[in-house]
Structures are given as structure tokens and as C-alpha cells.
Coordinates of C-alpha atoms and ligand atoms in Angstrom, one line a residue:
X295 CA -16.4 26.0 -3.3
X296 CA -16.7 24.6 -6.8
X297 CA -17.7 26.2 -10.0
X298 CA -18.3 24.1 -13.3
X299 CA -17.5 25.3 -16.7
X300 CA -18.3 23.1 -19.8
X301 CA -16.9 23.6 -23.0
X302 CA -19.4 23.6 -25.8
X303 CA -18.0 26.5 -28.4
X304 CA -17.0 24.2 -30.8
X305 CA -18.6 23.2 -34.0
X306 CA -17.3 19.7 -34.3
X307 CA -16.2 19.2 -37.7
X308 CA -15.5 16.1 -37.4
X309 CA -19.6 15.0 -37.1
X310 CA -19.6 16.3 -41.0
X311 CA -23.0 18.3 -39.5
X312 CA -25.2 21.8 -39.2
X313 CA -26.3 20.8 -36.3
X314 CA -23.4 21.7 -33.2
X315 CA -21.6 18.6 -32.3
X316 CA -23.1 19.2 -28.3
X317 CA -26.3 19.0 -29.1
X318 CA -26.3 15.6 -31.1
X319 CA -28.5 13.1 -29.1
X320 CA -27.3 10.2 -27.7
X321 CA -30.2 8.4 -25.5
X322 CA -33.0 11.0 -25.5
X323 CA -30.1 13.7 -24.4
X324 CA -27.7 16.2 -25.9
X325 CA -24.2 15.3 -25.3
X326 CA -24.1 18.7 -23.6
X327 CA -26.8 18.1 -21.2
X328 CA -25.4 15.0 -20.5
X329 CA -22.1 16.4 -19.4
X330 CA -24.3 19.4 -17.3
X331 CA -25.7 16.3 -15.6
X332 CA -22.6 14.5 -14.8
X333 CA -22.0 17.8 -12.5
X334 CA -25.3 17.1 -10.7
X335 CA -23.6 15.3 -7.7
X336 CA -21.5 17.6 -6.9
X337 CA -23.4 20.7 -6.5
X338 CA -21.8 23.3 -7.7
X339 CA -22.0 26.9 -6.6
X340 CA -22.0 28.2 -10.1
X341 CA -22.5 26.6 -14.0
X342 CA -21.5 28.0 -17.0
X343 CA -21.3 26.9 -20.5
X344 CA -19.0 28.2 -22.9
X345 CA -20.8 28.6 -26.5
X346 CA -19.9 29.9 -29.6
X347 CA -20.8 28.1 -32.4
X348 CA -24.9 28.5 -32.6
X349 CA -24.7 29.2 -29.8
X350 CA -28.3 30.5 -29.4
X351 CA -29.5 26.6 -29.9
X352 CA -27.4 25.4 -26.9
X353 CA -28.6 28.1 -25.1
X354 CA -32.1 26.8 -26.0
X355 CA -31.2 22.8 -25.8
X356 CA -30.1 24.3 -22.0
X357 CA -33.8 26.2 -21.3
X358 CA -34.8 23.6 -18.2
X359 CA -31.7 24.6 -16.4
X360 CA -32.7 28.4 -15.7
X361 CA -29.4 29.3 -13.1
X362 CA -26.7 28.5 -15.7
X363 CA -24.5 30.8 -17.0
X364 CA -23.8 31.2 -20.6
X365 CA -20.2 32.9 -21.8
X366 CA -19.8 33.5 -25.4
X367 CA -16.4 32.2 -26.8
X368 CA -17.1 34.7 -29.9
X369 CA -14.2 32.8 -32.0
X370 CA -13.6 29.6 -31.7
X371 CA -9.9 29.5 -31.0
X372 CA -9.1 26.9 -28.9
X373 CA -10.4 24.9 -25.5
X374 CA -7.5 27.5 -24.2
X375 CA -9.1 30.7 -25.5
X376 CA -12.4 28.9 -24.1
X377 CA -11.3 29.0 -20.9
X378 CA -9.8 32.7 -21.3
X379 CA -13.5 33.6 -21.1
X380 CA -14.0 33.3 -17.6
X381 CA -11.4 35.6 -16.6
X382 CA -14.2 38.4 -16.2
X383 CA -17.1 36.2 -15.1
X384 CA -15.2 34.1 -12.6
X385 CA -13.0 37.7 -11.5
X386 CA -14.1 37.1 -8.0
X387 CA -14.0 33.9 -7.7
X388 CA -11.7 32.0 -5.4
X389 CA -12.8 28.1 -5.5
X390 CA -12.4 25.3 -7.7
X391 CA -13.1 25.5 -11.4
X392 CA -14.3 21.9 -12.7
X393 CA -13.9 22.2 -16.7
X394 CA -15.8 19.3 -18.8
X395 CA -15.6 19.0 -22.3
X396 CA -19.0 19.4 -23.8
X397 CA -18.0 16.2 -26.1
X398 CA -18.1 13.7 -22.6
X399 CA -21.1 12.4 -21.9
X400 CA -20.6 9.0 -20.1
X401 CA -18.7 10.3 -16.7
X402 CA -20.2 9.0 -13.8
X403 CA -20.9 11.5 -10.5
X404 CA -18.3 9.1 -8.4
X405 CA -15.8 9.9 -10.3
X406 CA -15.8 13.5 -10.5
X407 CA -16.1 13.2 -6.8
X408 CA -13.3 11.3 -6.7
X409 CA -11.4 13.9 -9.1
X410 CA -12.4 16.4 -7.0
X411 CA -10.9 14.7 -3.7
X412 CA -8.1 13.9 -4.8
X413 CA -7.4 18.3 -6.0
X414 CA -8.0 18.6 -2.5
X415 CA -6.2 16.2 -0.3
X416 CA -3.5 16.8 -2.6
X417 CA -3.4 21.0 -2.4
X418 CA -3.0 20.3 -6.4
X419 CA -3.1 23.6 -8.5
X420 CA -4.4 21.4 -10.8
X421 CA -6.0 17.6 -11.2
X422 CA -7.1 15.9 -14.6
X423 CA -8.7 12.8 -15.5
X424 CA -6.5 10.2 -17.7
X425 CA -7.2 6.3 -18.7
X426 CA -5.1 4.1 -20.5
X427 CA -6.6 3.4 -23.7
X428 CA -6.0 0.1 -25.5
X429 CA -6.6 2.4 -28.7
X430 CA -5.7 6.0 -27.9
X431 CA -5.9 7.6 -31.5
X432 CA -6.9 11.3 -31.4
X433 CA -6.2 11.9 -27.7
X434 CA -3.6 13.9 -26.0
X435 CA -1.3 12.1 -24.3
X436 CA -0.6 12.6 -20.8
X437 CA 3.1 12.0 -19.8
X438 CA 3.6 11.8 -16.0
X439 CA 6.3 10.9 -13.5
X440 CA 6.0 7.4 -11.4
X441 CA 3.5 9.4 -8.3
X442 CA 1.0 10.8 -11.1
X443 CA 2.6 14.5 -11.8
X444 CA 1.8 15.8 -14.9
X445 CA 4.9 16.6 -17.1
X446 CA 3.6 17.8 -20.0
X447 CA 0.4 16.8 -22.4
X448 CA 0.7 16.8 -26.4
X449 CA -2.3 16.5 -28.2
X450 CA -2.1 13.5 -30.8
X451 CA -1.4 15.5 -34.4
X452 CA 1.7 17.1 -32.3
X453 CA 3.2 13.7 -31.1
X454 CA 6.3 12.2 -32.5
X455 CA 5.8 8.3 -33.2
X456 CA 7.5 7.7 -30.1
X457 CA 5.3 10.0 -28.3
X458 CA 2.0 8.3 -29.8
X459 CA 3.1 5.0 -28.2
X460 CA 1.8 6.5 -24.8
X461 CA -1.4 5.1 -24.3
X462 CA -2.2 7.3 -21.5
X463 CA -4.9 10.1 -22.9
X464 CA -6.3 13.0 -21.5
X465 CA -9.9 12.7 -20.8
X466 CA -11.1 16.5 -21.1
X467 CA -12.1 16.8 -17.5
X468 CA -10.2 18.8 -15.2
X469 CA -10.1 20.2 -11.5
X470 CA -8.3 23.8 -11.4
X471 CA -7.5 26.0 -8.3
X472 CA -9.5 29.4 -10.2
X473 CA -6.6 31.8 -9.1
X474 CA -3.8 30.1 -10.2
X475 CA -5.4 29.7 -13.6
X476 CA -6.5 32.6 -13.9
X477 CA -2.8 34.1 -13.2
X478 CA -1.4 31.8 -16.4
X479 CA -4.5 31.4 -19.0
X480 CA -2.7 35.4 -20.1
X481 CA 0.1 33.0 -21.1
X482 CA -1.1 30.5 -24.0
X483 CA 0.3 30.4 -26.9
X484 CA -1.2 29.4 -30.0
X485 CA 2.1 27.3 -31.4
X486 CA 0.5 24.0 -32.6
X487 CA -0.2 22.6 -35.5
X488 CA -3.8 23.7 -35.4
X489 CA -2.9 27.3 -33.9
X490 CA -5.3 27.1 -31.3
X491 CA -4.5 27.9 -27.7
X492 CA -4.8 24.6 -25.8
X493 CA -6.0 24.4 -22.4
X494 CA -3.6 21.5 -22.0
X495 CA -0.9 23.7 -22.3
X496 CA -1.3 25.5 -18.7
X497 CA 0.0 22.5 -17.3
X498 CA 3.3 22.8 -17.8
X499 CA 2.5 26.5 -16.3
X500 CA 1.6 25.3 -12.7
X501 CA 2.6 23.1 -10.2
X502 CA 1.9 20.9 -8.5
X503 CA -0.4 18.8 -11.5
X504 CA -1.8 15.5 -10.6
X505 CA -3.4 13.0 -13.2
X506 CA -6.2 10.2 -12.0
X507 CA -6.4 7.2 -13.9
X508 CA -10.5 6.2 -14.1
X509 CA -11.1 2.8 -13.5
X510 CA -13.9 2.1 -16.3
X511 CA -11.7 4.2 -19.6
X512 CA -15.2 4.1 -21.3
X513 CA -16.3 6.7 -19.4
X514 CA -14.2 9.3 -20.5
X515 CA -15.0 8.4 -24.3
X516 CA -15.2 11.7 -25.9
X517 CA -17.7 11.9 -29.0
X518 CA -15.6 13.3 -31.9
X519 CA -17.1 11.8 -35.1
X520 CA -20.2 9.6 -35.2
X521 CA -18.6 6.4 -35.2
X522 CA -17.8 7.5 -31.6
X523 CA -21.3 8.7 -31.0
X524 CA -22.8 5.1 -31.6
X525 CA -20.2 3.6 -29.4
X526 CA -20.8 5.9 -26.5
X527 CA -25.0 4.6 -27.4
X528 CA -23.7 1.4 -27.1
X529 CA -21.8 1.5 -23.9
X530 CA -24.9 3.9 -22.2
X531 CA -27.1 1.2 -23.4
X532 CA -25.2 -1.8 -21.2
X533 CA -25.4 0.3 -18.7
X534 CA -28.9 1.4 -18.6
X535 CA -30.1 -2.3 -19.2
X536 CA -27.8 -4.3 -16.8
X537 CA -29.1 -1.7 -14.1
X538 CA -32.8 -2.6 -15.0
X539 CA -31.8 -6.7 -15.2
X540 CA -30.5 -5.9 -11.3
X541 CA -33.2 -4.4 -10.1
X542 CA -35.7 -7.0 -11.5
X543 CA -36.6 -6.6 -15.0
X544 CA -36.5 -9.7 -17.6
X545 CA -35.1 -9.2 -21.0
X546 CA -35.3 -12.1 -23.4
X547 CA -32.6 -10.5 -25.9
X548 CA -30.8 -7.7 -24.2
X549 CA -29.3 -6.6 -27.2
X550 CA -32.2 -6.2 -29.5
X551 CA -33.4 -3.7 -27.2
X552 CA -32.7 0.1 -26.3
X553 CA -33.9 1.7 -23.6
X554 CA -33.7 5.5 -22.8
X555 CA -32.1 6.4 -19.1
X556 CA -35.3 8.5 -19.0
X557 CA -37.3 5.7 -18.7
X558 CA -38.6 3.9 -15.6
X559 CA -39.2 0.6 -14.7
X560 CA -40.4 -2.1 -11.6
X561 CA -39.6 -5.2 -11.1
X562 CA -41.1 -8.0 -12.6
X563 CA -41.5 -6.1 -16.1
X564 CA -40.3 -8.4 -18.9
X565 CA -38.7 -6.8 -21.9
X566 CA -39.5 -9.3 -24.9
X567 CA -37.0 -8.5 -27.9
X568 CA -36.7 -6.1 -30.9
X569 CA -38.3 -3.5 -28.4
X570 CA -37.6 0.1 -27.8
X571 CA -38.2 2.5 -24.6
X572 CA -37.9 6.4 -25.1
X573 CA -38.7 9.3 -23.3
X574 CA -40.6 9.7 -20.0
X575 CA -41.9 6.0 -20.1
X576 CA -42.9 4.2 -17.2
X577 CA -43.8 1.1 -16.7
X578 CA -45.3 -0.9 -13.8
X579 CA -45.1 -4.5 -12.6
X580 CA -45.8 -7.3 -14.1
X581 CA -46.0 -5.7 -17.7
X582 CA -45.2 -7.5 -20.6
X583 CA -44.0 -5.9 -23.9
X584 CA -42.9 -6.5 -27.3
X585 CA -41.5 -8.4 -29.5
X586 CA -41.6 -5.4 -31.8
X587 CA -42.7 -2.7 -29.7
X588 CA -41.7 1.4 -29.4
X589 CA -42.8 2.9 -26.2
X590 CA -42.4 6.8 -25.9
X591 CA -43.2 8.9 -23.2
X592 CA -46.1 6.8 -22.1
X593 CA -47.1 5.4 -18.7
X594 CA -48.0 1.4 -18.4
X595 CA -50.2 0.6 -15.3
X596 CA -49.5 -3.0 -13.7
X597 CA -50.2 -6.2 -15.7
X598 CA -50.6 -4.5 -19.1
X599 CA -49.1 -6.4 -22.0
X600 CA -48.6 -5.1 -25.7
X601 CA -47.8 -7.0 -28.8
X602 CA -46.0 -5.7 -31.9
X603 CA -47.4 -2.0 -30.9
X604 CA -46.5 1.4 -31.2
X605 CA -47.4 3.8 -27.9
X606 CA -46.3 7.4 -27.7
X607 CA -47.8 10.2 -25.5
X608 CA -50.5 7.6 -24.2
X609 CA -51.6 6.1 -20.8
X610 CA -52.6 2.5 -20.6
X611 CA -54.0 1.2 -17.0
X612 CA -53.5 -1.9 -14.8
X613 CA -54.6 -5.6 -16.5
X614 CA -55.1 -4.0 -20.4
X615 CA -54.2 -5.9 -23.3
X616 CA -52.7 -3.8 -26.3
X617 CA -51.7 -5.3 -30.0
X618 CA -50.5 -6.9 -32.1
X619 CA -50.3 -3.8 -34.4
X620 CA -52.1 -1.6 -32.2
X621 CA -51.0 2.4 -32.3
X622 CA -51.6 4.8 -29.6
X623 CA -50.7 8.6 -29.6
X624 CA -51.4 12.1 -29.2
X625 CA -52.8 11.9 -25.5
X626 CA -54.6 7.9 -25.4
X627 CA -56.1 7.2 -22.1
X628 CA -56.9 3.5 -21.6
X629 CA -58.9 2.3 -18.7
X630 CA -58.4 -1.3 -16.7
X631 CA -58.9 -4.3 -18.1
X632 CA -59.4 -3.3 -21.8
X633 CA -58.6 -4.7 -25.0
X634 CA -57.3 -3.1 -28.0
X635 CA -56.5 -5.1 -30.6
X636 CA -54.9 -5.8 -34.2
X637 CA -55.0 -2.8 -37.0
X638 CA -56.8 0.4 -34.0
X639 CA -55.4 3.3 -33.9
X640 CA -56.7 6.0 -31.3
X641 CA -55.5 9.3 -30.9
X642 CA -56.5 11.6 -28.2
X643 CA -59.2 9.3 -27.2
X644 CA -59.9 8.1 -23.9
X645 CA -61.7 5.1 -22.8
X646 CA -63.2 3.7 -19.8
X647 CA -63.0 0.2 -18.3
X648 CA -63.6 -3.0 -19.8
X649 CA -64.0 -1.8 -23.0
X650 CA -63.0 -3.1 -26.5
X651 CA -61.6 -2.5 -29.3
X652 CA -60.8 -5.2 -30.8
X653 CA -59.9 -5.1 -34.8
X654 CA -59.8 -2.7 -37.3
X655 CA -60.6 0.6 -36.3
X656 CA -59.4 4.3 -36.0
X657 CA -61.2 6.6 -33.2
X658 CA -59.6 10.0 -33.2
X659 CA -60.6 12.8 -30.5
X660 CA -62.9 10.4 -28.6
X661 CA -64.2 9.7 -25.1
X662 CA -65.5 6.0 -24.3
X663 CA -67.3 5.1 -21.5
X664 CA -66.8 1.8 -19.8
X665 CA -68.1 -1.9 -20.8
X666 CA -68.0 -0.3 -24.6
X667 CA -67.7 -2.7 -27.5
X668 CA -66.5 -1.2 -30.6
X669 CA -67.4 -3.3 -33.6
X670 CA -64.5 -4.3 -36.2
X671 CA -63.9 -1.8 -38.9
X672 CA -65.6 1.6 -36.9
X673 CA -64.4 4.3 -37.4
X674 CA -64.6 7.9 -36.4
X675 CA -64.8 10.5 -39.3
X676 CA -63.7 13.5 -36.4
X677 CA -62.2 16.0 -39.7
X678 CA -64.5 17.6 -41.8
X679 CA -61.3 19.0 -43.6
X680 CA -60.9 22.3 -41.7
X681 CA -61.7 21.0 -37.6
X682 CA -61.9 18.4 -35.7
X683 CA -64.5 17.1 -33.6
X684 CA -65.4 14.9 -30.6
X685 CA -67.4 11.3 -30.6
X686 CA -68.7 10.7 -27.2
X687 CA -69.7 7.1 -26.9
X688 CA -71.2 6.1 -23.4
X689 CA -71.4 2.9 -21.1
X690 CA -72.4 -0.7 -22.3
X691 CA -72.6 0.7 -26.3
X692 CA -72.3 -1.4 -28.7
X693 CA -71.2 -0.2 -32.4
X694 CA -71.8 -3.0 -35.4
X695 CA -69.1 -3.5 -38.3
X696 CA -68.2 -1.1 -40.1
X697 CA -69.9 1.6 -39.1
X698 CA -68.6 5.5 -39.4
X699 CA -69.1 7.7 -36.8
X700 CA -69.5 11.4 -38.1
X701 CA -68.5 13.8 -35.0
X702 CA -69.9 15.9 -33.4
X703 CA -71.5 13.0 -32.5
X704 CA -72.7 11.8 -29.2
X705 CA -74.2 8.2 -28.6
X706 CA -75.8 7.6 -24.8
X707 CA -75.5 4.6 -22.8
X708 CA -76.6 1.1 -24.0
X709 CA -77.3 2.2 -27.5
X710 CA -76.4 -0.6 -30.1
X711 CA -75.3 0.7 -34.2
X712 CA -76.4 -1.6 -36.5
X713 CA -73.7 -2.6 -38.7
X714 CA -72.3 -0.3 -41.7
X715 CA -74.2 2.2 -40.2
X716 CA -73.3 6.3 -41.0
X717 CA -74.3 7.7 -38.1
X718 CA -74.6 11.5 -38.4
X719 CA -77.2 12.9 -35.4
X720 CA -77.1 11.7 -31.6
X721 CA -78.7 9.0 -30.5
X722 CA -80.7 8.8 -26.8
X723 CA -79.9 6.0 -24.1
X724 CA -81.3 2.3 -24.7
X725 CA -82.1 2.3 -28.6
X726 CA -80.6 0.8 -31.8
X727 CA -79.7 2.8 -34.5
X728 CA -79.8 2.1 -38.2
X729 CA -78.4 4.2 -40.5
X730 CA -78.1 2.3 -43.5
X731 CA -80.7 1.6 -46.6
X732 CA -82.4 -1.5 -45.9
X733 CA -81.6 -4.2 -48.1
X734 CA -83.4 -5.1 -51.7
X735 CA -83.9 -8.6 -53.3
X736 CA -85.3 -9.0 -56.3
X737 CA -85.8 -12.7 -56.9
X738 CA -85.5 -14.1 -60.2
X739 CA -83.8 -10.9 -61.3
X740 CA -81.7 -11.6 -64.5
X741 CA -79.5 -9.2 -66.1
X742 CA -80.9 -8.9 -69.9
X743 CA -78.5 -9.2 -73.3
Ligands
LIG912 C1 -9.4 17.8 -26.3 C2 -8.0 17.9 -25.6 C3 -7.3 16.5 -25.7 C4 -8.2 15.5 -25.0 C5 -9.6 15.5 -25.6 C6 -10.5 14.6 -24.7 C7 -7.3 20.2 -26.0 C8 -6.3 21.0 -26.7 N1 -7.2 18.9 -26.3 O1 -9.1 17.5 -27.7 O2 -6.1 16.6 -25.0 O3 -7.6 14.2 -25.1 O4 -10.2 16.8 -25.6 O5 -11.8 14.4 -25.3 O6 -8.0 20.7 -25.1 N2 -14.4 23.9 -27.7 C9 -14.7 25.3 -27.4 N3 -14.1 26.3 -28.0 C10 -13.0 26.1 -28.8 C11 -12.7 24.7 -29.1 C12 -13.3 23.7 -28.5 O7 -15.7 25.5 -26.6 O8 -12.5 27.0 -29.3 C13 -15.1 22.8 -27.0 C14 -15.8 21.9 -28.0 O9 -17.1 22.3 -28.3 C15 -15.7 20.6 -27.3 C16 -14.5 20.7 -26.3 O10 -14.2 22.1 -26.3 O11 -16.9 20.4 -26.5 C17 -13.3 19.9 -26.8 O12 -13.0 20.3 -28.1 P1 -12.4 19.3 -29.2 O13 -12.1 20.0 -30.4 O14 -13.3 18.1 -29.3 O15 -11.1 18.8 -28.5 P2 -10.3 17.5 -28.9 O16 -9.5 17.6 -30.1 O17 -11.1 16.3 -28.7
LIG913 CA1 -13.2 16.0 -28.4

């Protein structure tokens, strides 16, 4: 029986920001959800997050996970009085209490298992998570006897020099029997520099206390200032993209890319550089995209390649051809085997197969039937300033240069628009529309001084 508890109170002074330090974003995630999801593995009975500072916001950053828990630290007076907060939720409780700072975001599911084993082969009262850092500054160090029993933990500003040369840090994360904390939390004392009541401090208050050295230290970075935050981006980036390079996908310059670990991908996907993948993204085999492309929460059929492009919200289908400078958004639906090209922007338009688009255009709140050619330089005029309207353009239409579409507008199948055409009323099946004046030439016409 195991209950998590995640610390996330705190303001986090240190990030110099309004917003609270949990809920800054590292890879498409709050730091807080992050830590929520590190839990995942494990399956706990119960999950509660401690909040405090606007607290309301990580109560709404937390909306898709409707069975936690939320306990309101009213003052933020320590990780200690954090955990004093449970007494009268977790009363009953007899199990296991896994506490995660709200502030470590990179632990990996095997190794709170492993944590968690090793509280239980062990009949530990309580279990914590230590590395040895090469630089250790702003941690509490852990000082332990040769088989890994905690002595005593002092947090960095309450070190001696001597103290401080104990590379061993406390990672945050911690495997407590519930009773047995729950029978000394009574007991903190706020005596520290800062006067808060440490959680570290109940170890010395039970026995026995086992520390666990992780393998990989980066995983218990915790994110105090934002120097930290882009480092912890940095490490969950080399993560994310040497897990996509095993399982099959080429990247021509690894580190000119980022890649959310929302996004999915299938083999045989190349990656070309200064490209960026955000969101619910998916992409199929045999894609191709970039250089200079940002892809967010947008699907890629098979075979698709885009070139110096911008995609978000959108769906592309198998064998289509997007860029350079192409932009997508608010809802695009491209069909197979189409071709939009340099300077078009569509917005919640949708178009069949084999159609192009091919230079120079902006079609906004369309719907495109297949084998259409849109000329270079048409446009859509779908705002008359208060509304917007639809264009409805259907199979094997052809539109000239330059023409403007004024919506409502429908145009049937097979009809051609003569170029620089304003075309402002439907237009049946099978005809050519001109909607221009026709042109004048006066020959021998001289302007007169
Ligand atoms: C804490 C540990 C330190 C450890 C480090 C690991 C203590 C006393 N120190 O220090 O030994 O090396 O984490 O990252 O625990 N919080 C609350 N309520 C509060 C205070 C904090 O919920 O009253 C939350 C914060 O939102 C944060 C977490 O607790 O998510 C840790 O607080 P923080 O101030 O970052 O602790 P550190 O100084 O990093
Ligand atoms: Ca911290």
C-alpha cells in the first residue's frame, strides 16, 4: 500500500517569477505534472499534492488528473510543515507515504521502484534518494554510515565548510512508513537559518533510515532557479532524442533540434536540423522535415515532407509535399499526395487529394475538393470585418492568378477563374468565370503637354 504526496506549496523565489515555481514548463509539462507522472509506475492507492502558494492554478495545471487529492499548506513554512498536513488526511492510513518534491521532474519510474524495494526488503522506517554530485551547491547533504544509514542531513546554508565538502545530496524524494511519521512530524523544530521546519530533520527522529544512491545523478536535478530549468531541458532533451535515434529515427544535427516527450514518431522519419516538435505531434514513416521547421500538435501521414514550415493544430496525409515557408493552423486538413508550396497559409481549411497550392496564397475557413489547382496569389477574403465565412471550391477547379475569392462563396466542379478575377456570387459546374473589366488599348494614345 503506497500513497504519494508531492510537495508543491512553495513559491520558488529563486525563479525571480509570478508564476509558481511547479508550474514553469519544461518540455510541454509543468515541473509538477512531471513529478505526478514519475508516480505513474507505481500505482498508488492515493495522490495528493500539497499547495499553497496560488494554489488555485496548480489545482487547475492538475485538472486531467480528476482522483488527486489537493491539501492546502496555508503558510508556507517549510517542506516539514508541508508534510504536517497530512496528519488529518492520511489519519487512517497505514502504508507507505512516497514524498516528491514538486521541483523533480527528471526521476525515472525504475527508480522509484527501486526506492520503494529497497523500504521494503529493508523494514526501513524510512528510505531516501541520494547521488553524489560532482557539484553539490544548494543541496542538503546526506551523511551516512559505511551500509547506507542515514545519520543526519543538513541542508547547504547550515553546513560548516567541512560539512559542504560532502558531495553526497539529498534528492527530495523519500519513502516513509506513514505511522511512524506521523508519530514524529509533532516534533519539528523550526531552528535553522531559514526557520522553517525541515522535513529532513525527522530523520534523525526514526530508525532505521536507509539512503540509495541513483545511478544516473541527473535525475534527481531539482529546478531551483532557471539556470537549472534549462539544464533539466537539456538533459530531457538527450533523452527524448537518443530514444527516437534507437528506435529508428534519423537526425542530421541532434542538437539543433527539440523534441517534446509528447510527441510520437516511426521509424524511418528523418529529423533535418534547426527543427522543433511540440505537443501532440505525430508523425509517420518515411516523413521528412525541416531544416527550419516547428511542428505542434499536428499529425504527419506517411511520406510527407515539409521544408522551412510552420504546422500547428493541422493534419497532413500520406505522400504530401509542404514548404518551404508554408504555414498551417487552426484545424488544416491536407489530403494525399498534395502540394502546398512557398508563401500559403491555410487556416481551417481542408483539402482533398491531389490538389495544389502551390505559391502565394492565403485560404482561410475553406473546403477543397480533390485534383484542385489553386492559382498563385488567390486568396480568400472569408472576414467581412465582423464574421467569417466559408469558400467551397469543388473537384478539378482551377482558380487563375491573383484572384480573390469573396466568401460565402461556393464554386462547383471543373469551374476555371480567370485570372485577377473578384469573384463575389457562385458559380455552376463546367464554366469559366470572369470577373474582371476587360482590357482597353487605345493605340497611338499620347499623353498631351
Ligand atoms: C529541499 C531539501 C534538500 C534537498 C532538496 C532537493 C528540505 C528542508 N530540504 O531543499 O535537502 O537537497 O530539496 O531538491 O526539505 N514546499 C512546500 N511548502 C513549503 C516549502 C516548500 O510545499 O513550505 C515545496 C516546494 O514547492 C518545492 C519543494 O517543497 O516543490 C522543495 O522546496 P525547496 O524550497 O525547493 O527546497 P530546497 O531548498 O531545494
Ligand atoms: Ca528545490
Amino acid at each position: 500500500m503506497v500513497a504519494v504526496a508531492i510537495l508543491a506549496a512553495g513559491r520558488g523565489t529563486r525563479m525571480k517569477s509570478d508564476l509558481p515555481k511547479v508550474l514553469h514548463q519544461l518540455g510541454g509539462r509543468s515541473l509538477v505534472e512531471r513529478a505526478l507522472l514519475s508516480c505513474e509506475a507505481i500505482s498508488p492507492l492515493r495522490r495528493l499534492v500539497i499547495i499553497g502558494y496560488q494554489g488555485e492554478r496548480v489545482q487547475d495545471n492538475l485538472k486531467p488528473y480528476p482522483d488527486i487529492e489537493f491539501v492546502e499548506q496555508r503558510e508556507q513554512l517549510g517542506t516539514g510543515h508541508a508534510i504536517q498536513q497530512l496528519l488529518s488526511p492520511l489519519d487512517n492510513f497505514n502504508g507507505d507515504l512516497l514524498v516528491l518534491n514538486g521541483d523533480v521532474p527528471l526521476l525515472r519510474p525504475e527508480t522509484l521502484k527501486q526506492l520503494i524495494d529497497t523500504h521494503k526488503n529493508n523494514q526501513n522506517a524510512a528510505t531516501l534518494l541520494t547521488a553524489q554530485l560532482p557539484n553539490p551547491h544548494g543541496y542538503g547533504r546526506v551523511f551516512c554510515d559505511h551500509q547506507n544509514y542515514v545519520q543526519q542531513i543538513v541542508e547547504h546554508r547550515d553546513c560548516t565548510d567541512a560539512q559542504k565538502q560532502n558531495r553526497r545530496i539529498n534528492g527530495g524524494v523519500y519513502c516513509f512508513n506513514w505511522p511512524q511519521l506521523a508519530a514524529v512530524l509533532p516534533q519539528l523544530h523550526a531552528d535553522n537559518d531559514q526557520e522553517e521546519y525541515y522535513l529532513t530533520d525527522v530523520f534523525a527522529m526514526m530508525q532505521p533510515v536507509m539512503a540509495v544512491d541513483v545511478e544516473d545523478y541527473q535525475e534527481i536535478t531539482g529546478i531551483n532557479d532557471r539556470r537549472q530549468l534549462s539544464v533539466a531541458y537539456h538533459i530531457l532533451q538527450n533523452r527524448v532524442k537518443d530514444n527516437w535515434m534507437r528506435a529508428g529515427v534519423t537526425m542530421i544535427d541532434p542538437d539543433s533540434v527539440t523534441i517534446d516527450d509528447t510527441v510520437e514518431l516511426e521509424a524511418d522519419v528523418i529529423i533535418e536540423p534547426e527543427t522543433h516538435l511540440r505537443g501532440q505531434t505525430q508523425i509517420k514513416a518515411g516523413s521528412r522535415v525541416g531544416p527550419g521547421t516547428l511542428i505542434e500538435n499536428s499529425q504527419l501521414g506517411p511520406n510527407v515532407t515539409v521544408l522551412y514550415s510552420v504546422i500547428s493544430d493541422s493534419e497532413v496525409a500520406a505522400e504530401t509535399r509542404i514548404g518551404p515557408y508554408a504555414h498551417l493552423r487552426g484545424e488544416a486538413k491536407i489530403g494525399e499526395s498534395c502540394r502546398v508550396g512557398n508563401f500559403v497559409e491555410l487556416k481551417k481549411t481542408s483539402v482533398g487529394e491531389k490538389t495544389n497550392i502551390a505559391h502565394l496564397s492565403y485560404l482561410g475557413d475553406a473546403t477543397l475538393g480533390e485534383r484542385v489547382n489553386i492559382g498563385a496569389g488567390t486568396i480568400t477574403a472569408n472576414y467581412d470585418g465582423a464574421n467569417k465565412h466559408q469558400t467551397i471550391i469543388k473537384t478539378g477547379t482551377k482558380t487563375g492568378s491573383n484572384s480573390v475569392l469573396v466568401a460565402p462563396l461556393t464554386l462547383g466542379t471543373d469551374v476555371t477563374v480567370a485570372a485577377g478575377s473578384v469573384v463575389t456570387e457562385d458559380v455552376e459546374d463546367d464554366s469559366l468565370v470572369i470577373a474582371r473589366s476587360r482590357q482597353v488599348v487605345k493605340k497611338g494614345w499620347r499623353l498631351e503637354s
